[in-house]
Coordinates of C-alpha atoms in Angstrom, one line a residue:
M1493 CA 88.3 -14.3 41.2
T1494 CA 92.0 -13.3 40.2
E1495 CA 91.6 -9.6 40.7
R1496 CA 90.1 -10.7 44.1
R1497 CA 92.8 -12.5 45.4
R1498 CA 95.3 -9.8 44.5
Q1499 CA 93.3 -7.5 46.5
Q1500 CA 93.1 -9.2 49.3
N1501 CA 96.5 -9.5 49.5
F1502 CA 97.0 -6.1 49.2
I1503 CA 94.8 -5.4 51.7
S1504 CA 96.3 -8.0 53.9
Q1505 CA 99.5 -6.9 53.6
L1506 CA 98.8 -3.0 54.4
L1507 CA 96.6 -4.3 57.4
Q1508 CA 99.1 -6.6 58.7
K1509 CA 96.4 -9.2 59.2
P1510 CA 95.9 -12.6 57.4
V1511 CA 93.1 -12.8 54.8
E1512 CA 90.8 -15.1 56.8
D1513 CA 90.7 -12.3 59.4
L1514 CA 89.7 -9.1 56.8
L1515 CA 86.3 -7.8 57.1
M1516 CA 85.0 -8.5 54.0
N1517 CA 85.2 -12.1 54.3
Q1518 CA 83.5 -12.6 57.7
S1519 CA 80.6 -11.6 56.4
N1520 CA 80.7 -14.8 54.1
R1521 CA 78.6 -17.4 56.8
F1522 CA 76.5 -14.6 57.7
R1523 CA 73.8 -16.8 55.6
E1524 CA 74.5 -19.7 57.0
I1525 CA 73.9 -18.2 60.6
Q1526 CA 70.4 -17.1 59.6
E1527 CA 69.3 -20.1 58.4
Q1528 CA 70.0 -21.9 61.5
R1529 CA 68.5 -19.3 63.5
E1530 CA 64.9 -19.5 61.5
V1531 CA 65.1 -23.4 61.7
I1532 CA 65.6 -22.9 65.8
S1533 CA 62.4 -20.2 65.6
R1534 CA 60.5 -22.4 63.7
G1535 CA 60.9 -25.4 66.0
L1536 CA 60.6 -23.3 69.0
P1537 CA 57.0 -23.1 69.3
A1538 CA 56.7 -27.1 69.3
I1539 CA 58.1 -27.6 72.7
E1540 CA 57.4 -24.0 74.5
S1541 CA 54.2 -22.1 74.6
G1542 CA 53.9 -18.3 74.0
H1543 CA 56.6 -18.0 71.5
G1544 CA 55.6 -15.7 69.3
C1545 CA 53.5 -12.5 69.5
R1546 CA 50.4 -13.8 71.6
M1547 CA 50.0 -17.0 73.7
G1548 CA 47.9 -19.2 71.6
S1549 CA 49.2 -18.2 68.1
E1550 CA 52.6 -19.3 68.2
F1551 CA 52.7 -20.5 64.6
W1552 CA 50.3 -17.4 63.1
T1553 CA 50.2 -14.0 63.7
V1554 CA 46.9 -11.7 65.0
P1555 CA 45.5 -9.8 62.4
Q1556 CA 46.4 -5.9 63.0
R1557 CA 42.9 -3.9 63.4
F1558 CA 43.2 -0.1 62.7
G1559 CA 40.1 1.7 64.5
D1560 CA 36.9 -0.5 65.7
E1561 CA 35.1 -3.4 64.9
L1562 CA 32.4 -1.8 63.0
S1563 CA 34.4 1.4 61.3
G1564 CA 37.6 -0.3 61.1
I1565 CA 40.0 -1.8 58.1
T1566 CA 42.0 -5.4 59.5
A1567 CA 45.5 -5.6 57.8
T1568 CA 45.8 -8.4 55.4
L1569 CA 48.4 -11.2 56.9
T1570 CA 50.8 -12.8 54.8
Q1571 CA 51.2 -16.5 53.8
T1572 CA 54.2 -16.6 56.9
E1573 CA 51.8 -14.4 58.9
R1574 CA 49.0 -17.0 58.6
G1575 CA 50.7 -20.0 59.6
N1576 CA 52.0 -21.2 55.6
P1577 CA 56.1 -20.0 55.8
Q1578 CA 57.9 -20.9 52.8
P1579 CA 60.4 -23.9 52.2
I1580 CA 63.7 -23.3 53.8
T1581 CA 66.3 -22.5 51.3
H1582 CA 70.1 -23.0 51.4
I1583 CA 72.4 -20.5 49.9
A1584 CA 76.3 -21.2 50.7
Q1585 CA 79.3 -21.9 49.0
P1586 CA 81.5 -25.0 48.9
H1587 CA 85.0 -25.4 51.1
S1588 CA 87.1 -25.2 47.5
T1589 CA 85.3 -22.0 46.3
R1590 CA 85.9 -20.4 49.8
L1591 CA 89.7 -21.7 49.2
E1592 CA 89.8 -20.6 46.0
S1593 CA 88.3 -16.9 46.9
G1594 CA 90.5 -16.8 50.8
S1595 CA 87.3 -16.5 52.4
V1596 CA 87.6 -19.6 54.8
L1597 CA 87.7 -18.5 58.2
S1598 CA 90.2 -19.3 60.7
D1599 CA 89.0 -21.1 64.2
G1600 CA 89.0 -18.0 66.2
S1601 CA 86.6 -16.1 64.0
V1602 CA 82.8 -14.7 65.0
S1603 CA 81.2 -17.1 63.4
R1604 CA 83.2 -20.1 64.6
A1605 CA 82.8 -18.9 68.3
W1606 CA 78.9 -19.1 67.7
N1607 CA 78.5 -22.1 66.3
Q1608 CA 80.7 -23.6 69.5
S1609 CA 77.8 -21.6 72.0
Q1610 CA 76.4 -24.6 74.7
Y1611 CA 73.0 -22.6 74.4
L1612 CA 73.1 -23.0 70.9
Q1613 CA 74.4 -26.8 70.8
R1614 CA 71.6 -27.7 73.7
R1615 CA 68.9 -26.4 71.6
Q1616 CA 69.8 -28.1 68.7
H1617 CA 69.4 -31.1 70.9
E1618 CA 66.2 -30.3 72.4
L1619 CA 65.2 -30.0 68.7
G1620 CA 67.0 -32.4 67.0
D1621 CA 64.1 -34.8 65.9
I1622 CA 61.8 -31.4 65.1
L1623 CA 64.8 -30.1 63.1
R1624 CA 65.1 -33.3 60.8
E1625 CA 61.5 -33.0 60.2
M1626 CA 61.1 -29.5 58.9
D1627 CA 63.9 -29.2 57.4
F1628 CA 64.5 -32.9 56.1
N1629 CA 66.9 -31.6 53.1
Q1630 CA 70.1 -31.0 54.4
P1631 CA 72.5 -30.9 51.8
D1632 CA 76.3 -31.1 52.2
M1633 CA 77.1 -27.3 50.8
D1634 CA 80.6 -28.1 51.5
A1635 CA 81.0 -31.1 49.2
L1636 CA 78.5 -29.2 46.6
E1637 CA 80.4 -27.5 43.6
V1638 CA 80.3 -27.6 39.8
V1639 CA 83.6 -28.6 38.1
G1640 CA 84.2 -26.5 34.8
S1641 CA 87.2 -25.4 32.4
N1642 CA 87.5 -22.2 30.3
Q1643 CA 88.8 -24.2 27.5
P1644 CA 86.4 -24.5 24.9
F1645 CA 84.8 -28.1 24.2
T1646 CA 85.9 -30.0 21.1
S1647 CA 84.9 -33.4 19.5
S1648 CA 85.6 -35.4 16.6
V1649 CA 83.3 -37.4 14.7
E1650 CA 84.2 -40.1 12.2
C1651 CA 81.8 -39.8 9.0
S1652 CA 81.3 -42.8 6.9
P1653 CA 81.9 -42.1 3.2
L1654 CA 78.6 -42.6 2.5
L1655 CA 77.1 -39.7 4.5
E1656 CA 80.7 -38.1 3.0
E1657 CA 79.0 -38.6 -0.8
E1658 CA 75.9 -37.5 0.5
E1659 CA 77.7 -34.3 2.2
E1660 CA 79.6 -33.7 -1.3
E1661 CA 76.6 -33.7 -3.5
R1662 CA 74.0 -31.5 -1.2
M1663 CA 76.8 -28.8 -0.9
E1664 CA 76.8 -28.8 -5.3
G1665 CA 73.0 -28.5 -5.3
E1666 CA 72.8 -25.7 -2.9
H1667 CA 75.6 -23.8 -5.0
K1668 CA 73.7 -24.4 -8.3
E1669 CA 70.9 -22.9 -6.9
N1670 CA 72.7 -19.5 -5.4
E1671 CA 73.7 -19.1 -8.7
D1672 CA 72.2 -16.2 -11.0
P1673 CA 71.2 -17.8 -14.2
L1674 CA 70.9 -14.2 -16.2
A1675 CA 74.8 -14.1 -15.2
F1676 CA 76.0 -15.7 -18.7
Y1677 CA 73.8 -13.4 -20.8
D1678 CA 74.8 -9.4 -21.5
D1679 CA 72.3 -8.1 -22.5
V1680 CA 69.8 -8.0 -19.0
M1681 CA 69.4 -5.1 -17.2
L1682 CA 69.8 -5.2 -13.0
D1683 CA 66.8 -3.9 -11.5
V1684 CA 69.0 -2.5 -8.4
E1685 CA 70.9 0.7 -8.9
L1686 CA 74.7 0.2 -7.6
V1687 CA 74.8 3.8 -6.2
P1688 CA 72.4 5.1 -3.4
A1689 CA 69.2 5.5 -4.4
L1690 CA 65.9 6.4 -1.9
R1691 CA 62.5 6.4 -3.1
F1692 CA 60.7 9.4 -1.1
C1693 CA 57.2 9.5 -1.5
G1694 CA 57.2 7.9 -4.6
E1695 CA 59.5 10.4 -6.1
L1696 CA 63.7 8.5 -6.6
A1697 CA 66.7 10.4 -4.7
C1698 CA 70.0 8.8 -6.4
W1699 CA 73.6 9.7 -6.0
T1700 CA 74.7 11.9 -8.2
G1701 CA 78.6 12.0 -7.9
T1702 CA 78.7 15.4 -5.6
A1703 CA 77.1 16.4 -2.5
I1704 CA 76.9 20.6 -3.0
S1705 CA 76.3 21.1 -6.8
H1706 CA 72.1 21.7 -6.0
Q1707 CA 72.8 22.6 -1.9
G1708 CA 70.2 25.0 -1.0
E1709 CA 67.5 23.9 -3.6
V1710 CA 64.2 21.7 -2.7
G1711 CA 64.8 18.4 -5.0
I1712 CA 61.6 16.7 -3.9
S1713 CA 58.9 18.3 -1.7
A1714 CA 56.2 16.2 -0.3
R1715 CA 52.7 17.7 1.3
L1716 CA 50.6 15.2 4.4
T1717 CA 47.6 16.7 5.0
F1718 CA 45.7 16.1 8.6
E1719 CA 42.2 16.7 9.8
A1720 CA 41.0 16.0 13.0
V1721 CA 38.2 16.9 16.1
V1722 CA 40.0 19.1 18.3
G1723 CA 41.5 16.5 20.7
E1724 CA 41.3 13.9 18.8
S1725 CA 44.2 12.2 16.7
A1726 CA 44.3 12.1 12.9
C1727 CA 47.4 9.6 11.7
S1728 CA 49.1 9.6 8.2
H1729 CA 52.7 7.5 6.6
L1730 CA 55.2 8.4 4.3
E1731 CA 57.4 5.4 3.0
L1732 CA 61.3 5.5 2.1
K1733 CA 62.1 2.3 0.2
N1734 CA 65.8 2.0 -0.2
E1735 CA 66.3 1.2 -4.1
G1736 CA 70.1 1.6 -4.3
S1737 CA 73.3 -0.7 -3.6
T1738 CA 74.4 0.7 0.2
A1739 CA 72.7 1.4 3.4
I1740 CA 71.5 4.9 3.8
Y1741 CA 71.5 6.5 7.1
Y1742 CA 69.0 9.6 7.3
S1743 CA 67.6 12.6 10.1
W1744 CA 65.0 14.6 10.3
H1745 CA 65.5 18.2 10.8
R1746 CA 62.7 21.0 11.5
L1747 CA 62.9 24.0 9.2
A1748 CA 61.9 27.1 10.9
R1749 CA 59.0 29.1 8.8
P1750 CA 58.3 33.0 8.6
H1751 CA 55.3 34.1 10.9
S1752 CA 53.1 36.2 9.5
F1753 CA 52.1 37.5 12.6
T1754 CA 55.4 38.1 14.6
E1755 CA 53.7 39.9 17.6
A1756 CA 51.1 37.2 18.3
R1757 CA 53.6 34.4 18.0
S1758 CA 54.0 32.5 21.2
Q1759 CA 57.4 32.5 22.5
R1760 CA 57.0 28.6 23.3
Y1761 CA 56.8 25.9 21.0
T1762 CA 54.0 23.5 20.9
Q1763 CA 54.5 20.2 19.5
Y1764 CA 51.2 19.3 16.8
F1765 CA 52.8 16.8 15.0
Y1766 CA 54.6 13.6 16.3
F1767 CA 56.6 11.1 15.1
N1768 CA 59.8 9.5 15.1
T1769 CA 62.6 12.0 14.8
S1770 CA 65.6 9.6 15.6
T1771 CA 68.6 8.6 13.4
A1772 CA 68.2 5.2 11.1
V1773 CA 69.2 3.6 8.5
I1774 CA 67.8 1.5 5.8
L1775 CA 69.2 -1.6 4.3
P1776 CA 69.5 -2.1 0.4
G1777 CA 65.8 -3.5 -0.6
D1778 CA 64.0 -2.2 3.1
T1779 CA 61.0 -0.3 3.5
E1780 CA 60.4 2.1 6.1
C1781 CA 57.1 3.6 6.6
I1782 CA 57.4 6.3 9.1
L1783 CA 53.6 7.1 11.1
F1784 CA 52.7 10.7 11.4
T1785 CA 50.2 11.7 14.1
F1786 CA 48.5 15.3 14.4
K1787 CA 46.9 16.4 17.5
S1788 CA 45.7 19.4 18.7
M1789 CA 43.9 20.6 21.4
Y1790 CA 42.6 24.3 20.0
P1791 CA 41.4 25.0 16.5
G1792 CA 43.0 26.4 14.0
I1793 CA 45.3 25.6 10.8
L1794 CA 48.6 24.7 11.9
S1795 CA 51.4 23.5 9.7
E1796 CA 55.2 22.2 10.3
V1797 CA 58.5 22.0 7.4
W1798 CA 60.6 19.0 8.2
Q1799 CA 63.5 18.5 5.9
L1800 CA 65.3 14.6 5.6
H1801 CA 68.8 14.4 5.8
T1802 CA 70.4 11.4 4.2
H1803 CA 73.9 10.2 4.5
P1804 CA 75.1 9.6 1.7
V1805 CA 73.6 12.9 0.4
L1806 CA 71.3 12.6 -2.6
L1807 CA 70.2 14.6 -5.1
G1808 CA 73.7 16.7 -4.9
G1809 CA 72.6 18.3 -1.7
A1810 CA 68.9 19.5 -2.9
S1811 CA 66.3 19.2 0.5
L1812 CA 63.8 16.4 0.8
Q1813 CA 61.0 18.3 2.2
V1814 CA 57.9 17.2 3.8
T1815 CA 55.0 20.0 4.5
L1816 CA 52.6 18.7 7.5
R1817 CA 49.5 20.7 7.4
G1818 CA 47.0 19.9 10.1
V1819 CA 43.1 21.2 10.6
A1820 CA 41.9 20.9 13.7
L1821 CA 38.2 21.5 13.5
Y1822 CA 36.0 22.7 16.6
Q1823 CA 33.8 20.6 17.7
D1824 CA 30.5 22.1 18.7
K1825 CA 29.9 19.9 21.6
T1826 CA 26.7 21.9 23.5
A1827 CA 24.9 22.3 20.1
D1828 CA 21.9 20.1 21.4
Q1829 CA 22.2 21.7 24.9
R1830 CA 22.0 25.3 23.3
A1831 CA 19.0 24.1 20.7
A1832 CA 17.0 23.2 23.8
L1833 CA 17.9 26.5 25.9
E1834 CA 16.6 28.4 22.5
L1835 CA 13.8 26.4 22.5
E1836 CA 12.9 27.0 25.7
L1837 CA 13.2 30.7 25.8
E1838 CA 11.3 30.7 22.5
Q1839 CA 8.2 29.3 24.5
R1840 CA 9.0 31.7 27.4
K1841 CA 9.0 34.1 25.3
T1842 CA 6.0 33.3 23.6
K1843 CA 3.9 32.5 26.9
S1844 CA 5.2 36.3 28.3
V1845 CA 3.9 37.7 25.3
C1846 CA 0.5 35.9 25.1
R1847 CA 0.4 37.0 29.2
S1848 CA 1.0 40.3 28.4
M1849 CA -1.4 40.5 25.6
V1850 CA -4.6 39.0 27.8
Y1851 CA -3.4 41.1 30.5
E1852 CA -4.0 44.0 28.7
L1853 CA -7.0 42.8 26.9
L1854 CA -8.4 42.1 30.4
R1855 CA -7.1 45.6 31.6
N1856 CA -9.8 47.3 29.2
V1857 CA -12.2 45.2 30.0
H1858 CA -14.2 45.9 33.8
T1859 CA -16.7 47.6 35.0
P1860 CA -17.4 51.6 34.8
E1861 CA -16.4 53.4 37.5
R1862 CA -19.3 54.6 40.1
P1863 CA -20.0 58.3 39.2
R1864 CA -19.2 60.7 42.0
S1865 CA -21.3 62.5 43.7
P1866 CA -22.0 66.2 42.5
P1867 CA -19.9 68.9 44.0
Q1868 CA -23.0 70.8 45.2
L1869 CA -23.6 68.1 47.9
Y1870 CA -20.3 69.1 49.7
I1871 CA -20.9 73.0 49.7
T1872 CA -22.0 74.0 52.8
E1873 CA -25.1 76.6 53.1
E1874 CA -22.8 79.3 54.2
E1875 CA -20.4 78.8 50.6
H1876 CA -23.7 78.4 48.7
F1877 CA -25.1 82.1 50.0
L1878 CA -21.9 83.4 49.4
A1879 CA -22.1 82.0 45.7
S1880 CA -25.4 83.3 45.2
N1881 CA -24.8 86.9 46.8
P1882 CA -21.3 87.7 47.0
N1883 CA -22.3 92.0 47.8
L1884 CA -23.6 89.9 51.1
H1885 CA -22.4 88.5 54.4
Y1886 CA -23.9 85.2 55.8
H1887 CA -25.8 85.4 59.0
H1888 CA -28.1 82.6 60.3
E1889 CA -30.7 84.0 61.8
P1890 CA -31.6 86.5 59.0
V1891 CA -31.1 83.6 56.6
E1892 CA -33.8 81.2 58.2
A1893 CA -36.0 84.3 58.8
L1894 CA -35.4 84.5 54.5
K1895 CA -36.4 81.2 54.4
R1896 CA -39.4 81.5 56.1
L1897 CA -40.2 84.4 54.2
W1898 CA -39.8 82.6 51.0
E1899 CA -42.2 80.1 52.1
Q1900 CA -44.6 82.6 53.0
A1901 CA -44.6 84.2 49.7
H1902 CA -45.3 81.3 48.0
R1903 CA -48.0 80.1 50.1
S1904 CA -49.6 83.5 49.7
K1905 CA -49.0 83.9 46.1
V1906 CA -50.8 79.7 45.4
I1907 CA -54.4 81.3 47.8
G1908 CA -54.1 84.5 46.2
L1909 CA -54.3 82.8 42.7
G1910 CA -57.1 80.2 43.7
K1911 CA -55.3 77.1 43.7
A1912 CA -55.7 75.9 46.8
E1913 CA -59.3 76.4 48.0
S1914 CA -59.4 74.1 51.4
E1915 CA -56.9 74.3 53.7
H1916 CA -56.2 70.1 53.8
I1917 CA -54.8 70.6 50.6
T1918 CA -51.1 70.1 50.8
V1919 CA -48.9 72.9 48.8
E1920 CA -46.1 71.9 47.4
I1921 CA -43.2 74.9 47.8
P1922 CA -40.0 74.8 46.1
V1923 CA -37.0 74.9 48.6
W1924 CA -35.0 78.6 48.0
D1925 CA -31.9 78.7 46.5
L1926 CA -30.3 81.2 48.7
D1927 CA -30.5 83.7 45.7
V1928 CA -32.1 86.7 47.4
D1929 CA -32.8 88.0 43.4
H1930 CA -35.3 85.0 43.2
L1931 CA -37.0 86.0 46.5
R1932 CA -37.1 89.4 45.3
Q1933 CA -39.1 88.2 42.4
V1934 CA -41.0 86.3 44.1
V1935 CA -42.2 89.1 47.1
L1936 CA -42.8 91.4 43.9
G1937 CA -45.3 88.8 42.6
L1938 CA -47.6 88.7 46.0
P1939 CA -51.2 90.9 45.5
Q1940 CA -50.6 94.3 46.7
E1941 CA -53.7 95.0 48.8
D1942 CA -54.4 93.1 51.9
T1943 CA -57.3 90.3 51.5
E1944 CA -59.2 88.6 54.2
S1945 CA -57.7 85.4 53.2
E1946 CA -55.6 84.4 56.5
G1947 CA -52.0 83.2 55.5
V1948 CA -51.9 85.5 52.9
M1949 CA -48.8 88.6 52.9
C1950 CA -49.2 91.6 50.8
R1951 CA -46.6 93.0 49.1
E1952 CA -45.4 96.0 51.2
E1953 CA -45.4 93.9 54.3
A1954 CA -43.1 91.4 52.4
L1955 CA -41.1 93.9 50.9
R1956 CA -40.1 95.6 54.3
Q1957 CA -39.2 92.4 56.0
C1958 CA -37.0 91.9 52.8
N1959 CA -35.7 94.7 52.6
S1960 CA -34.8 94.6 56.7
L1961 CA -33.4 91.1 56.4
I1962 CA -30.7 91.9 53.7
L1963 CA -30.1 95.2 55.3
Q1964 CA -29.0 92.5 58.4
L1965 CA -26.9 91.1 55.7
H1966 CA -24.8 94.1 54.4
Q1967 CA -23.6 94.0 58.1
P1968 CA -20.2 92.4 58.3
Q1969 CA -20.1 89.1 61.2
P1970 CA -18.1 90.3 64.2
P1971 CA -14.5 89.5 64.7
T1972 CA -14.5 86.0 66.7
K1973 CA -12.2 85.7 69.8
P1974 CA -9.2 83.6 69.0
L1975 CA -8.5 81.0 71.3
T1976 CA -5.4 81.2 73.5
L1977 CA -3.2 78.8 74.7
H1978 CA -4.5 80.0 78.5
C1979 CA -8.1 79.2 77.5
I1980 CA -7.3 75.9 75.9
G1981 CA -4.9 74.8 79.2
L1982 CA -8.0 76.1 81.0
Q1983 CA -10.3 74.2 79.4
L1984 CA -8.5 70.7 79.3
W1985 CA -8.2 71.1 83.6
R1986 CA -11.3 71.8 84.0
E1987 CA -12.2 68.7 81.7
L1988 CA -10.0 66.8 83.9
C1989 CA -11.0 68.3 87.0
D1990 CA -14.4 67.2 86.1
G1991 CA -13.7 63.8 84.8
L1992 CA -11.7 62.9 88.4
V1993 CA -15.2 63.9 90.0
S1994 CA -16.7 61.9 87.6
E1995 CA -14.5 58.8 88.0
A1996 CA -14.7 59.1 91.8
L1997 CA -18.4 58.9 92.3
W1998 CA -18.8 55.6 89.7
I1999 CA -16.1 54.2 92.0
R2000 CA -18.0 55.1 95.0
H2001 CA -21.3 53.7 93.4
M2002 CA -19.4 50.6 92.2
L2003 CA -17.8 49.8 95.5
G2004 CA -20.8 50.4 97.8
L2005 CA -19.1 53.1 100.0
P2006 CA -21.2 55.7 102.3
E2007 CA -21.7 59.5 100.8
N2008 CA -19.1 62.1 102.7
N2009 CA -22.0 64.0 104.0
K2010 CA -23.3 61.8 106.8
W2011 CA -20.6 63.1 108.9
G2012 CA -19.9 66.9 109.8
D2013 CA -22.6 70.1 109.9
A2014 CA -23.7 71.6 107.0
Q2015 CA -21.3 74.9 107.9
H2016 CA -18.4 72.5 107.8
E2017 CA -19.2 71.0 104.4
Q2018 CA -20.0 74.6 103.1
D2019 CA -16.9 75.9 104.5
S2020 CA -15.3 72.7 103.0
C2021 CA -16.9 73.1 99.4
E2022 CA -15.4 77.0 99.6
D2023 CA -12.0 75.9 100.1
T2024 CA -12.4 73.4 98.0
D2025 CA -13.5 75.9 95.3
T2026 CA -10.4 78.2 96.4
F2027 CA -7.7 75.3 95.7
K2028 CA -9.4 74.2 92.6
H2029 CA -9.6 77.7 91.5
S2030 CA -5.7 78.3 92.7
L2031 CA -4.3 75.2 91.1
L2032 CA -6.1 76.0 87.6
H2033 CA -4.4 79.1 87.8
H2034 CA -1.1 78.1 88.5
N2035 CA -1.1 75.5 85.8
S2036 CA -2.2 77.7 83.2
C2037 CA 0.6 79.7 83.9
V2038 CA 2.7 76.8 84.0
I2039 CA 1.5 75.9 80.2
L2040 CA 1.6 79.2 78.8
L2041 CA 5.7 79.3 80.5

């Protein structure tokens, strides 16, 4: 408060203004003005309608809606917006506090001018009864103050002689309890070392009198092994017990270890072991349990070495080391799914093999193919004749005459042998195989002289006919005239013209039209026919020339 008054006086002298007119003291009564405004605002809806957000909701607020009624959302209202305002809280400074702090407002201040407003006085007069009901607790803040002193409170109490005797007896009893009963015996050994000592993982590390005698050596080495599944944590603890007579400060420091695969080593350090590495202190007789947690997101074997630094230095500077070794096991989470897939694939493989075996078996079990027709059925008579008689040429008429000669020779041979006594008996004559040698043998088997029986040929007649026909077969066939484009085009145009005439006559017949020969004389018709033939011939000749071009 003294500093505040000093600062106010300094600013007042600097600005040449009184302390009451400083800006830092103008807002002290702003809280009082806001409380009066809040009370008047709550009382206005009782005498005037429409004071608020909307007509008919002077004492509460309509919820705000975002969107339509079906798919939109409605904002939640506070207790004040629902019509349940909180009680008015009065916060102010008493007159003595303002006077002490130098924030007493002058008569010409802004706050004083607002309190003397006629509109405010008229509103307070209109809402007098309502304001007294709403703000019934109106404490006199100027008279409300707490008086205190910076001097400590002291009091004296007189005790009776009986109470003094009881107090003396109690103090003597406590003194006897605190005395060491073994202090008067020289052969008693003390359990507590009178030097700094720390039990580290069951091994005692004591003060040796120097801090550098064993520096660089490993005094005590402990090992903690962790084993956990990837993504899960494993915990272990290490105990530190102060068995000395002084407090021991300690801190942890991670030692760098040589990496076997330097090139594959990551440049970024990843933490796998978690524990409290901050500096701490162990009081004599206290035990500190340090919790180590191991967690890795990748499978593998991880290890770190941490050194415990103590103050005072124990074991002559020899290091206290803890080796943390963690084994992160890979959990095969998809073993069941892979087993199910392997079983399904094995079943599919079995089905596929069985299906292929059945198909292969059915492919071999089938009806025999239909026998093909002999190639002799597709050989023409000309090809057969040329194959049997390669030195001859095929002519249709001589070959047919040879066939008739074959039949007559067989019939004459049968009749000559007397196997057919009656003409009504049917004689089976074999079909000639178009071989001239076979025909000649049959002809040579005929009788030499003529017989009186009809239909019987003699050998000479048959040989004469056979030789004449074979002589014709020795002559080659005349070359056929090849078809030219002119002949082909001429034939096509003839077929087209004939087709047009036929279609015209058919249409005339279908439509029932009369014939053209009923008009005109015969001479005119003859001339017309001649002209038509001439026109057709010229047209055909012209078209054939066009085709040849």
